[in-house]
């Protein structure tokens, strides 16, 4: 997924899923993040909506994010496999003003883990987003519940966000990208190690050959 | 960002050039301003060549005459009506023609009034019987989803934000959903009410609908429009129900068929998309689920449906060829894109906003050609 390093400059391309129940604000989150716009009413997403965000991460790293905003209505379990494959991370969204969508988010996380994983077998990094936080407040009890849920269900963290008021949108995405980049580095290292082992083995067998 | 591939409405009469200018300005504004513009989807929706202009071309007048002749007799010759309708139905006779072609109205003129009365009573009987159950435990999820989706059906058109329209749409969809438990309500079905509703409203108003106030219609009239829209939408959905049952098998099958068809008619385009790992499901799912309504302006959908209702199995089968023609229509733009994201963004935002009858007619002619050329080919996809 990463581009060649030329003069120390690296470009990465990552696929990030945006999933969760219908009407929790997935599309609004993406529109805010990508275009910095908000609409009161958007058309319902059918299938998947695709968009791109380019981030100049630091002076020698550029990240291109493919955002896959997946329709929330549970109808297409079979299709999720097609839409989920080869993703590097996920934003799992629920609506703070509608408690049942938190259960929905956990189901989506479960579905995600059953469909995709990292090369080393670990789940792909996923951030839990408590969206529409402009309409309500997370009380302390909730915060500790979310903390606990994150640990139990394997989220790397949670944020309360508002696409409407532009709260924590960039921060949550940044947090996810940071983890994706870390995973990427680790897997590159692992690959290098594997390659060195292979090379050693090869040179061994070569030497016996000569 | 997108440059229109075809000049907007070249053959339009001179009188209209001012309007085209406005449209281009709107188009331009949409691209440059962050605010969402109000696009004149409805104003020029019904029949752009006649609405708003007093003068009808001779050809149009003679077409309208032919329709009136076919419709005048005591028994309408449906075959003849289909033939005429294939190339578009004049606005003035569209409501009755749609009702006849969908099978909602009988060909026998004498029986029409009583049929309408009976069906309208039947629909409002359903409402009386079922609508109160929308807050019951086993129906509340369905109702809640419909309720949430209605304002998200046509957010660009102010008309559809009026409360009384939204209530009508909610009733139509809820009754349909609980009477069809195998599919229930599926997102996308909400879009399919709009064309019927808009066309049937035109039966009662002369002015442009853009800023039309629903409550100015008589209650009785509004009830009739509601019942007629319900029944005609039901007829449409009967033919494509497996699009909306669990796992949407109809759509999955049609997307596969589309892929196979395109690989046969334009290998270059097909291979180009394969090369960049674009899967048909990623963009064509919506084309099937919403019958291209998300890809075309409403006025074009209405024109498209003239033909779908005239064509045997228009919605369930001919649509596939239309989708293939639609994809290949963008071959130049597709081949210019050299990566996955460019292709996906193109395919999900095809620049059809300026499209009108001419573009749809060209599309339909090409679809017809494809159907003719491929329907009987030995290895070709068959239903």
Coordinates of N, CA, C and O in Angstrom, one line a residue, chain B residues 73-144:
Chain B
X73 N -60.8 6.3 -28.0 CA -61.7 5.3 -28.2 C -62.3 4.6 -26.9 O -61.8 4.9 -25.9
X74 N -63.3 3.8 -27.1 CA -63.9 3.2 -25.9 C -63.0 2.1 -25.4 O -63.1 1.8 -24.2
X75 N -62.2 1.5 -26.2 CA -61.2 0.5 -25.8 C -59.8 1.0 -26.3 O -59.6 1.0 -27.5
X76 N -58.9 1.3 -25.4 CA -57.6 1.8 -25.8 C -56.8 0.6 -26.3 O -56.7 -0.5 -25.7
X77 N -56.2 0.8 -27.5 CA -55.3 -0.2 -28.0 C -53.9 -0.1 -27.3 O -53.1 0.8 -27.6
X78 N -53.7 -1.0 -26.4 CA -52.5 -0.8 -25.5 C -51.2 -1.0 -26.3 O -50.2 -0.4 -26.1
X79 N -51.3 -1.9 -27.3 CA -50.1 -2.2 -28.2 C -49.7 -0.9 -28.9 O -48.5 -0.5 -28.9
X80 N -50.7 -0.2 -29.4 CA -50.5 1.0 -30.2 C -50.0 2.1 -29.2 O -49.0 2.8 -29.5
X81 N -50.5 2.1 -28.0 CA -50.1 3.1 -27.0 C -48.7 2.9 -26.6 O -47.9 3.8 -26.4
X82 N -48.3 1.6 -26.5 CA -46.9 1.3 -26.2 C -45.9 1.8 -27.3 O -44.9 2.4 -27.0
X83 N -46.3 1.5 -28.5 CA -45.5 1.9 -29.6 C -45.2 3.4 -29.6 O -44.1 3.9 -29.8
X84 N -46.4 4.1 -29.4 CA -46.2 5.6 -29.4 C -45.4 6.1 -28.2 O -44.6 7.0 -28.3
X85 N -45.6 5.4 -27.1 CA -45.0 5.9 -25.8 C -43.5 5.6 -25.8 O -42.7 6.3 -25.0
X86 N -43.0 4.7 -26.5 CA -41.6 4.3 -26.5 C -40.7 5.5 -26.7 O -39.7 5.6 -26.0
X87 N -41.0 6.3 -27.6 CA -40.2 7.5 -27.8 C -40.6 8.7 -27.0 O -40.2 9.8 -27.4
X88 N -41.3 8.5 -26.0 CA -41.6 9.7 -25.1 C -43.1 10.0 -25.1 O -43.7 10.0 -26.2
X89 N -43.6 10.4 -24.0 CA -45.0 10.7 -23.9 C -45.2 12.2 -23.6 O -44.5 12.8 -22.7
X90 N -46.0 12.9 -24.4 CA -46.2 14.3 -24.2 C -46.8 14.5 -22.8 O -47.6 13.8 -22.3
X91 N -46.4 15.6 -22.2 CA -46.7 16.0 -20.8 C -48.2 15.9 -20.6 O -48.7 15.4 -19.6
X92 N -49.0 16.4 -21.6 CA -50.4 16.6 -21.4 C -51.2 15.2 -21.2 O -52.2 15.2 -20.5
X93 N -50.6 14.2 -21.8 CA -51.3 12.9 -21.7 C -50.5 11.9 -20.9 O -50.9 10.7 -20.8
X94 N -49.4 12.3 -20.2 CA -48.6 11.4 -19.5 C -49.3 10.7 -18.3 O -49.2 9.5 -18.2
X95 N -50.1 11.5 -17.5 CA -50.7 10.8 -16.4 C -51.6 9.6 -16.8 O -51.4 8.5 -16.3
X96 N -52.4 9.8 -17.7 CA -53.4 8.7 -18.1 C -52.6 7.6 -18.8 O -52.9 6.4 -18.6
X97 N -51.6 8.0 -19.6 CA -50.8 7.0 -20.3 C -50.1 6.1 -19.4 O -50.0 4.9 -19.5
X98 N -49.4 6.7 -18.4 CA -48.7 5.9 -17.4 C -49.7 4.9 -16.6 O -49.3 3.8 -16.4
X99 N -50.8 5.4 -16.3 CA -51.8 4.6 -15.6 C -52.3 3.4 -16.4 O -52.5 2.3 -15.9
X100 N -52.4 3.7 -17.7 CA -52.8 2.6 -18.6 C -51.7 1.6 -18.8 O -51.9 0.4 -18.7
X101 N -50.5 2.1 -19.1 CA -49.4 1.2 -19.4 C -49.0 0.3 -18.2 O -48.6 -0.8 -18.4
X102 N -49.1 0.9 -17.0 CA -48.7 0.1 -15.8 C -49.8 -0.9 -15.5 O -49.6 -1.8 -14.7
X103 N -50.9 -0.9 -16.2 CA -52.0 -1.9 -15.9 C -52.9 -1.4 -14.7 O -53.8 -2.2 -14.3
X104 N -52.7 -0.2 -14.3 CA -53.5 0.3 -13.2 C -54.9 0.6 -13.7 O -55.9 0.3 -13.0
X105 N -55.0 1.2 -14.8 CA -56.3 1.5 -15.4 C -56.6 0.5 -16.5 O -55.8 0.0 -17.2
X106 N -57.9 0.1 -16.6 CA -58.3 -0.9 -17.7 C -58.3 -0.2 -19.0 O -58.6 1.0 -19.1
X107 N -58.1 -1.0 -20.1 CA -58.2 -0.5 -21.4 C -59.6 0.0 -21.8 O -59.7 1.0 -22.6
X108 N -60.5 -0.6 -21.2 CA -61.9 -0.2 -21.4 C -62.3 1.1 -20.7 O -62.3 1.1 -19.5
X109 N -62.6 2.1 -21.5 CA -62.8 3.4 -20.9 C -64.0 3.5 -19.9 O -63.9 4.2 -18.9
X110 N -65.0 2.7 -20.2 CA -66.2 2.7 -19.3 C -65.9 2.3 -17.9 O -66.5 2.7 -17.0
X111 N -64.9 1.3 -17.8 CA -64.7 0.7 -16.5 C -63.7 1.6 -15.7 O -63.4 1.2 -14.5
X112 N -63.1 2.6 -16.3 CA -62.0 3.3 -15.6 C -62.5 4.0 -14.4 O -61.8 3.9 -13.3
X113 N -63.5 4.7 -14.5 CA -63.9 5.5 -13.3 C -64.2 4.6 -12.1 O -63.8 4.9 -11.0
X114 N -64.9 3.5 -12.4 CA -65.3 2.6 -11.2 C -64.0 2.0 -10.7 O -63.9 1.8 -9.5
X115 N -63.1 1.6 -11.6 CA -61.8 1.0 -11.1 C -61.1 2.0 -10.2 O -60.6 1.6 -9.2
X116 N -61.0 3.2 -10.7 CA -60.3 4.2 -9.9 C -60.9 4.4 -8.5 O -60.2 4.4 -7.5
X117 N -62.2 4.4 -8.5 CA -62.9 4.6 -7.2 C -62.6 3.4 -6.3 O -62.3 3.6 -5.1
X118 N -62.7 2.2 -6.9 CA -62.5 1.0 -6.1 C -61.1 1.0 -5.5 O -60.8 0.8 -4.3
X119 N -60.1 1.3 -6.4 CA -58.7 1.2 -6.0 C -58.4 2.2 -4.9 O -57.6 2.0 -4.0
X120 N -58.9 3.4 -5.1 CA -58.6 4.5 -4.2 C -59.3 4.1 -2.8 O -58.6 4.4 -1.8
X121 N -60.5 3.6 -2.9 CA -61.1 3.2 -1.6 C -60.3 2.1 -0.9 O -60.1 2.1 0.3
X122 N -59.8 1.2 -1.7 CA -59.0 0.0 -1.2 C -57.8 0.6 -0.5 O -57.5 0.1 0.6
X123 N -57.1 1.5 -1.1 CA -55.9 2.1 -0.5 C -56.2 2.7 0.8 O -55.5 2.5 1.8
X124 N -57.2 3.5 0.8 CA -57.5 4.2 2.1 C -58.1 3.3 3.1 O -58.0 3.5 4.3
X125 N -58.6 2.1 2.6 CA -59.0 1.1 3.6 C -57.7 0.5 4.3 O -57.7 0.3 5.5
X126 N -56.6 0.3 3.5 CA -55.4 -0.1 4.1 C -54.9 0.8 5.1 O -54.4 0.5 6.2
X127 N -55.0 2.1 4.8 CA -54.5 3.2 5.7 C -55.3 3.0 7.0 O -54.7 3.0 8.1
X128 N -56.6 2.9 6.9 CA -57.4 2.8 8.1 C -57.1 1.6 8.9 O -57.0 1.6 10.1
X129 N -56.8 0.5 8.2 CA -56.6 -0.8 8.8 C -55.2 -0.8 9.5 O -55.0 -1.3 10.6
X130 N -54.2 -0.3 8.7 CA -52.8 -0.6 9.1 C -52.0 0.6 9.7 O -51.0 0.5 10.4
X131 N -52.4 1.8 9.3 CA -51.5 2.9 9.5 C -51.2 3.2 11.0 O -50.2 3.6 11.4
X132 N -52.3 2.9 11.8 CA -52.1 3.1 13.3 C -51.1 2.2 13.9 O -50.5 2.4 14.9
X133 N -50.8 1.1 13.2 CA -49.9 0.1 13.7 C -48.4 0.5 13.5 O -47.5 -0.2 13.9
X134 N -48.2 1.7 13.0 CA -46.8 2.1 12.7 C -46.0 2.3 13.9 O -44.8 2.2 13.9
X135 N -46.6 2.5 15.1 CA -45.9 2.6 16.3 C -45.9 1.3 17.1 O -45.3 1.3 18.2
X136 N -46.5 0.3 16.6 CA -46.5 -1.0 17.3 C -45.0 -1.5 17.3 O -44.3 -1.2 16.4
X137 N -44.8 -2.4 18.2 CA -43.4 -2.9 18.3 C -42.8 -3.5 17.0 O -41.7 -3.2 16.6
X138 N -43.7 -4.4 16.4 CA -43.1 -5.1 15.2 C -43.1 -4.2 14.0 O -42.6 -4.7 12.9
X139 N -43.6 -3.0 14.0 CA -43.6 -2.2 12.8 C -42.8 -0.9 13.0 O -42.5 -0.2 12.1
X140 N -42.4 -0.6 14.3 CA -41.9 0.7 14.5 C -40.5 0.9 13.9 O -40.2 2.0 13.5
X141 N -39.7 -0.2 13.7 CA -38.4 0.0 13.0 C -38.6 0.4 11.6 O -37.9 1.3 11.1
X142 N -39.6 -0.3 10.9 CA -39.9 0.1 9.5 C -40.3 1.5 9.4 O -39.8 2.3 8.6
X143 N -41.3 1.9 10.3 CA -41.8 3.2 10.2 C -40.7 4.3 10.5 O -40.6 5.3 9.8
X144 N -39.9 4.0 11.5 CA -38.8 4.9 11.9 C -37.9 5.2 10.7 O -37.5 6.3 10.4

